[in-house]
C-alpha cells in the first residue's frame, strides 16, 4: 500500500499503516521482535532517561502475558486484536531516576520510542497498530505496576491478514482511504 505524500519521504514512513485485520497464523520471529525493541531502545529522550517500558506478550510463547495485555484493552479493541500475534503495553516511568523529580517528557519519549519501533517494523514488513484504548487501572492490577509507571498505550504487532481471510467489516476499515491533515494546519508559526 503506497500512500501519496505531499513531499517525498522515506518509503517506510509513507507505507506505514495500522491494520485492523491480522494474520492469525504468521508469527513474528524472536529476532524481529528483538530488532523492534532495539529500535525503541535507541530513541531519544529527555536527559537520556529512557522512560519507556513495554510489557510484551507473544501468543503461544508467552500466552499468560498476551492474555493479560489483552485483558487491559477496552472492549472496542478486543474484537479485532484477537488474532494479533504480539500484544504490548507501552508504559512511561514518570520520575527521573537521577533525581526523583517528575519527568514531564516521559509520555513524549514513550511516543518517540514507539514510533522508532513502528518504523523498524514497517521496514521489515511488520505492522504495528497503536491504541490509546486501554484500561490503565487493570494494567496496574494485573502487572503490579508502581505509582510512577503510567500505562499509556497498547501495541498490536504482526502481519496483515490476507483480504481473503479477513473479516469483511475489518477489511472495509483497512481498505479505507488514509488521509492526513496538511502540514500548513499543524505548523502554527513560521514556515519553510
C-alpha positions as YAML, in Angstrom:
chain: A
units: angstrom
residues:
- id: 1
  name: UNK
  ca: [0.00, 0.00, 0.00]
- id: 2
  name: UNK
  ca: [1.79, 3.12, -1.22]
- id: 3
  name: UNK
  ca: [0.47, 6.38, 0.17]
- id: 4
  name: UNK
  ca: [0.73, 9.63, -1.72]
- id: 5
  name: UNK
  ca: [2.65, 12.19, 0.32]
- id: 6
  name: UNK
  ca: [2.73, 15.96, -0.26]
- id: 7
  name: UNK
  ca: [6.54, 15.84, -0.30]
- id: 8
  name: UNK
  ca: [8.93, 12.90, -0.77]
- id: 9
  name: UNK
  ca: [9.66, 10.90, 2.39]
- id: 10
  name: UNK
  ca: [11.25, 7.53, 3.06]
- id: 11
  name: UNK
  ca: [9.15, 4.58, 1.90]
- id: 12
  name: UNK
  ca: [8.94, 3.10, 5.40]
- id: 13
  name: UNK
  ca: [7.23, 6.33, 6.52]
- id: 14
  name: UNK
  ca: [4.88, 6.63, 3.55]
- id: 15
  name: UNK
  ca: [3.95, 2.92, 3.71]
- id: 16
  name: UNK
  ca: [3.30, 2.73, 7.46]
- id: 17
  name: UNK
  ca: [-0.28, 1.85, 8.34]
- id: 18
  name: UNK
  ca: [-2.23, 0.43, 11.26]
- id: 19
  name: UNK
  ca: [-4.33, -2.53, 10.10]
- id: 20
  name: UNK
  ca: [-7.36, -3.92, 11.91]
- id: 21
  name: UNK
  ca: [-7.13, -7.37, 10.34]
- id: 22
  name: UNK
  ca: [-4.16, -9.54, 11.36]
- id: 23
  name: UNK
  ca: [-2.92, -12.89, 10.10]
- id: 24
  name: UNK
  ca: [-3.70, -15.40, 12.86]
- id: 25
  name: UNK
  ca: [-1.10, -17.94, 11.69]
- id: 26
  name: UNK
  ca: [2.05, -16.00, 10.81]
- id: 27
  name: UNK
  ca: [4.24, -15.41, 13.84]
- id: 28
  name: UNK
  ca: [6.67, -12.54, 14.39]
- id: 29
  name: UNK
  ca: [10.12, -14.06, 14.86]
- id: 30
  name: UNK
  ca: [12.07, -13.50, 18.04]
- id: 31
  name: UNK
  ca: [14.87, -11.87, 16.07]
- id: 32
  name: UNK
  ca: [12.42, -9.39, 14.51]
- id: 33
  name: UNK
  ca: [10.89, -8.62, 17.91]
- id: 34
  name: UNK
  ca: [14.35, -8.02, 19.36]
- id: 35
  name: UNK
  ca: [15.11, -5.64, 16.48]
- id: 36
  name: UNK
  ca: [11.87, -3.69, 17.01]
- id: 37
  name: UNK
  ca: [12.58, -3.14, 20.67]
- id: 38
  name: UNK
  ca: [16.24, -2.37, 19.91]
- id: 39
  name: UNK
  ca: [14.98, 0.45, 17.67]
- id: 40
  name: UNK
  ca: [12.90, 1.71, 20.60]
- id: 41
  name: UNK
  ca: [15.94, 1.43, 22.88]
- id: 42
  name: UNK
  ca: [17.94, 3.82, 20.68]
- id: 43
  name: UNK
  ca: [15.28, 6.51, 20.64]
- id: 44
  name: UNK
  ca: [15.99, 9.97, 22.03]
- id: 45
  name: UNK
  ca: [14.73, 11.01, 25.47]
- id: 46
  name: UNK
  ca: [14.88, 13.93, 27.87]
- id: 47
  name: UNK
  ca: [18.13, 13.75, 29.86]
- id: 48
  name: UNK
  ca: [18.61, 10.32, 28.28]
- id: 49
  name: UNK
  ca: [16.24, 8.95, 30.95]
- id: 50
  name: UNK
  ca: [14.78, 6.36, 28.54]
- id: 51
  name: UNK
  ca: [11.46, 6.29, 30.44]
- id: 52
  name: UNK
  ca: [9.69, 3.84, 28.14]
- id: 53
  name: UNK
  ca: [8.76, 0.42, 29.40]
- id: 54
  name: UNK
  ca: [6.97, -2.34, 27.49]
- id: 55
  name: UNK
  ca: [5.14, -5.41, 28.66]
- id: 56
  name: UNK
  ca: [5.19, -7.82, 25.72]
- id: 57
  name: UNK
  ca: [3.07, -10.91, 25.26]
- id: 58
  name: UNK
  ca: [3.56, -13.31, 22.35]
- id: 59
  name: UNK
  ca: [0.63, -15.59, 21.63]
- id: 60
  name: UNK
  ca: [1.69, -19.20, 22.17]
- id: 61
  name: UNK
  ca: [5.14, -18.37, 23.60]
- id: 62
  name: UNK
  ca: [4.15, -16.01, 26.42]
- id: 63
  name: UNK
  ca: [0.44, -16.73, 26.45]
- id: 64
  name: UNK
  ca: [-0.27, -15.59, 30.00]
- id: 65
  name: UNK
  ca: [1.29, -12.19, 29.34]
- id: 66
  name: UNK
  ca: [-0.56, -11.94, 25.99]
- id: 67
  name: UNK
  ca: [-3.84, -12.77, 27.78]
- id: 68
  name: UNK
  ca: [-3.17, -10.17, 30.48]
- id: 69
  name: UNK
  ca: [-2.33, -7.44, 27.97]
- id: 70
  name: UNK
  ca: [-5.49, -8.37, 26.04]
- id: 71
  name: UNK
  ca: [-7.43, -8.03, 29.31]
- id: 72
  name: UNK
  ca: [-6.15, -4.42, 29.58]
- id: 73
  name: UNK
  ca: [-7.72, -3.38, 26.27]
- id: 74
  name: UNK
  ca: [-11.04, -1.57, 26.15]
- id: 75
  name: UNK
  ca: [-13.90, -3.59, 24.67]
- id: 76
  name: UNK
  ca: [-13.70, -1.81, 21.30]
- id: 77
  name: UNK
  ca: [-10.14, -3.05, 20.78]
- id: 78
  name: UNK
  ca: [-10.69, -6.64, 21.86]
- id: 79
  name: UNK
  ca: [-12.56, -7.98, 18.82]
- id: 80
  name: UNK
  ca: [-10.05, -7.03, 16.17]
- id: 81
  name: UNK
  ca: [-6.97, -7.86, 18.27]
- id: 82
  name: UNK
  ca: [-7.96, -11.50, 18.91]
- id: 83
  name: UNK
  ca: [-5.71, -12.69, 16.04]
- id: 84
  name: UNK
  ca: [-2.74, -10.42, 16.76]
- id: 85
  name: UNK
  ca: [0.38, -12.50, 17.45]
- id: 86
  name: UNK
  ca: [2.06, -9.90, 19.70]
- id: 87
  name: UNK
  ca: [0.39, -7.52, 22.12]
- id: 88
  name: UNK
  ca: [2.33, -4.99, 24.17]
- id: 89
  name: UNK
  ca: [1.57, -2.28, 26.67]
- id: 90
  name: UNK
  ca: [3.51, 0.99, 26.39]
- id: 91
  name: UNK
  ca: [4.32, 2.44, 29.82]
- id: 92
  name: UNK
  ca: [6.06, 5.63, 30.91]
- id: 93
  name: UNK
  ca: [8.27, 5.99, 34.01]
- id: 94
  name: UNK
  ca: [7.12, 9.43, 35.15]
- id: 95
  name: UNK
  ca: [10.01, 10.20, 37.54]
- id: 96
  name: UNK
  ca: [13.62, 10.86, 36.59]
- id: 97
  name: UNK
  ca: [15.82, 8.17, 38.15]
- id: 98
  name: UNK
  ca: [18.72, 10.61, 38.55]
- id: 99
  name: UNK
  ca: [16.93, 12.99, 40.92]
- id: 100
  name: UNK
  ca: [13.41, 11.68, 41.66]
- id: 101
  name: UNK
  ca: [11.76, 14.72, 40.06]
- id: 102
  name: UNK
  ca: [8.73, 14.45, 37.75]
- id: 103
  name: UNK
  ca: [9.60, 13.71, 34.13]
- id: 104
  name: UNK
  ca: [7.07, 15.77, 32.18]
- id: 105
  name: UNK
  ca: [8.52, 14.48, 28.89]
- id: 106
  name: UNK
  ca: [8.05, 10.78, 29.73]
- id: 107
  name: UNK
  ca: [4.92, 10.28, 27.62]
- id: 108
  name: UNK
  ca: [6.52, 12.16, 24.73]
- id: 109
  name: UNK
  ca: [9.60, 9.97, 24.98]
- id: 110
  name: UNK
  ca: [7.48, 6.79, 25.06]
- id: 111
  name: UNK
  ca: [5.83, 8.05, 21.87]
- id: 112
  name: UNK
  ca: [9.22, 8.61, 20.24]
- id: 113
  name: UNK
  ca: [10.37, 5.11, 21.21]
- id: 114
  name: UNK
  ca: [7.13, 3.58, 19.93]
- id: 115
  name: UNK
  ca: [7.50, 5.50, 16.66]
- id: 116
  name: UNK
  ca: [11.04, 4.16, 16.23]
- id: 117
  name: UNK
  ca: [9.74, 0.64, 16.93]
- id: 118
  name: UNK
  ca: [6.92, 1.16, 14.42]
- id: 119
  name: UNK
  ca: [9.20, 2.39, 11.63]
- id: 120
  name: UNK
  ca: [11.61, -0.51, 12.19]
- id: 121
  name: UNK
  ca: [8.64, -2.86, 11.98]
- id: 122
  name: UNK
  ca: [7.43, -1.24, 8.75]
- id: 123
  name: UNK
  ca: [10.88, -1.54, 7.21]
- id: 124
  name: UNK
  ca: [10.71, -5.29, 7.99]
- id: 125
  name: UNK
  ca: [7.21, -5.75, 6.55]
- id: 126
  name: UNK
  ca: [5.61, -5.97, 10.00]
- id: 127
  name: UNK
  ca: [2.72, -3.73, 11.02]
- id: 128
  name: UNK
  ca: [2.05, -2.03, 14.36]
- id: 129
  name: UNK
  ca: [-1.31, -0.64, 15.40]
- id: 130
  name: UNK
  ca: [-1.03, 1.63, 18.42]
- id: 131
  name: UNK
  ca: [-4.07, 2.02, 20.65]
- id: 132
  name: UNK
  ca: [-4.97, 4.57, 23.27]
- id: 133
  name: UNK
  ca: [-7.96, 2.45, 24.27]
- id: 134
  name: UNK
  ca: [-6.59, 0.67, 27.32]
- id: 135
  name: UNK
  ca: [-7.69, 0.22, 30.93]
- id: 136
  name: UNK
  ca: [-4.79, 1.64, 32.98]
- id: 137
  name: UNK
  ca: [-6.21, 0.52, 36.32]
- id: 138
  name: UNK
  ca: [-6.50, -3.05, 35.05]
- id: 139
  name: UNK
  ca: [-2.87, -2.90, 33.86]
- id: 140
  name: UNK
  ca: [-1.77, -1.71, 37.30]
- id: 141
  name: UNK
  ca: [-3.69, -4.54, 38.93]
- id: 142
  name: UNK
  ca: [-2.56, -7.35, 36.61]
- id: 143
  name: UNK
  ca: [1.08, -6.33, 36.38]
- id: 144
  name: UNK
  ca: [1.65, -4.83, 39.85]
- id: 145
  name: UNK
  ca: [2.85, -1.51, 38.44]
- id: 146
  name: UNK
  ca: [4.36, 1.09, 40.77]
- id: 147
  name: UNK
  ca: [2.75, 4.51, 41.17]
- id: 148
  name: UNK
  ca: [5.42, 6.12, 38.99]
- id: 149
  name: UNK
  ca: [4.67, 3.87, 35.99]
- id: 150
  name: UNK
  ca: [1.90, 5.23, 33.77]
- id: 151
  name: UNK
  ca: [0.17, 2.82, 31.35]
- id: 152
  name: UNK
  ca: [-0.32, 4.86, 28.16]
- id: 153
  name: UNK
  ca: [-0.91, 2.72, 25.07]
- id: 154
  name: UNK
  ca: [-1.14, -0.77, 23.67]
- id: 155
  name: UNK
  ca: [0.53, -2.03, 20.51]
- id: 156
  name: UNK
  ca: [-0.68, -4.78, 18.20]
- id: 157
  name: UNK
  ca: [2.28, -6.23, 16.28]
- id: 158
  name: UNK
  ca: [2.04, -8.69, 13.41]
- id: 159
  name: UNK
  ca: [1.29, -9.17, 9.73]
- id: 160
  name: UNK
  ca: [-1.87, -8.01, 8.00]
- id: 161
  name: UNK
  ca: [-4.42, -10.68, 7.13]
- id: 162
  name: UNK
  ca: [-4.88, -11.71, 3.54]
- id: 163
  name: UNK
  ca: [-8.02, -10.00, 2.18]
- id: 164
  name: UNK
  ca: [-9.47, -13.48, 1.58]
- id: 165
  name: UNK
  ca: [-9.02, -14.37, 5.27]
- id: 166
  name: UNK
  ca: [-10.05, -11.05, 6.81]
- id: 167
  name: UNK
  ca: [-13.39, -10.32, 8.41]
- id: 168
  name: UNK
  ca: [-15.31, -8.24, 5.80]
- id: 169
  name: UNK
  ca: [-16.01, -5.43, 8.30]
- id: 170
  name: UNK
  ca: [-12.34, -5.21, 9.28]
- id: 171
  name: UNK
  ca: [-11.32, -5.36, 5.64]
- id: 172
  name: UNK
  ca: [-13.52, -2.31, 4.95]
- id: 173
  name: UNK
  ca: [-11.66, -0.39, 7.65]
- id: 174
  name: UNK
  ca: [-8.28, -1.46, 6.27]
- id: 175
  name: UNK
  ca: [-9.16, -0.60, 2.68]
- id: 176
  name: UNK
  ca: [-10.50, 2.86, 3.54]
- id: 177
  name: UNK
  ca: [-8.70, 5.96, 2.31]
- id: 178
  name: UNK
  ca: [-5.89, 7.20, 4.53]
- id: 179
  name: UNK
  ca: [-5.93, 10.94, 4.85]
- id: 180
  name: UNK
  ca: [-3.65, 13.29, 6.70]
- id: 181
  name: UNK
  ca: [-4.02, 16.90, 7.77]
- id: 182
  name: UNK
  ca: [-1.96, 19.26, 5.57]
- id: 183
  name: UNK
  ca: [1.27, 20.41, 7.24]
- id: 184
  name: UNK
  ca: [0.07, 24.02, 6.99]
- id: 185
  name: UNK
  ca: [-2.59, 23.16, 9.56]
- id: 186
  name: UNK
  ca: [-0.21, 21.93, 12.26]
- id: 187
  name: UNK
  ca: [2.75, 24.26, 11.68]
- id: 188
  name: UNK
  ca: [1.43, 27.21, 13.65]
- id: 189
  name: UNK
  ca: [4.15, 29.83, 13.25]
- id: 190
  name: UNK
  ca: [6.69, 30.49, 10.57]
- id: 191
  name: UNK
  ca: [7.13, 28.22, 7.62]
- id: 192
  name: UNK
  ca: [9.59, 26.50, 5.39]
...
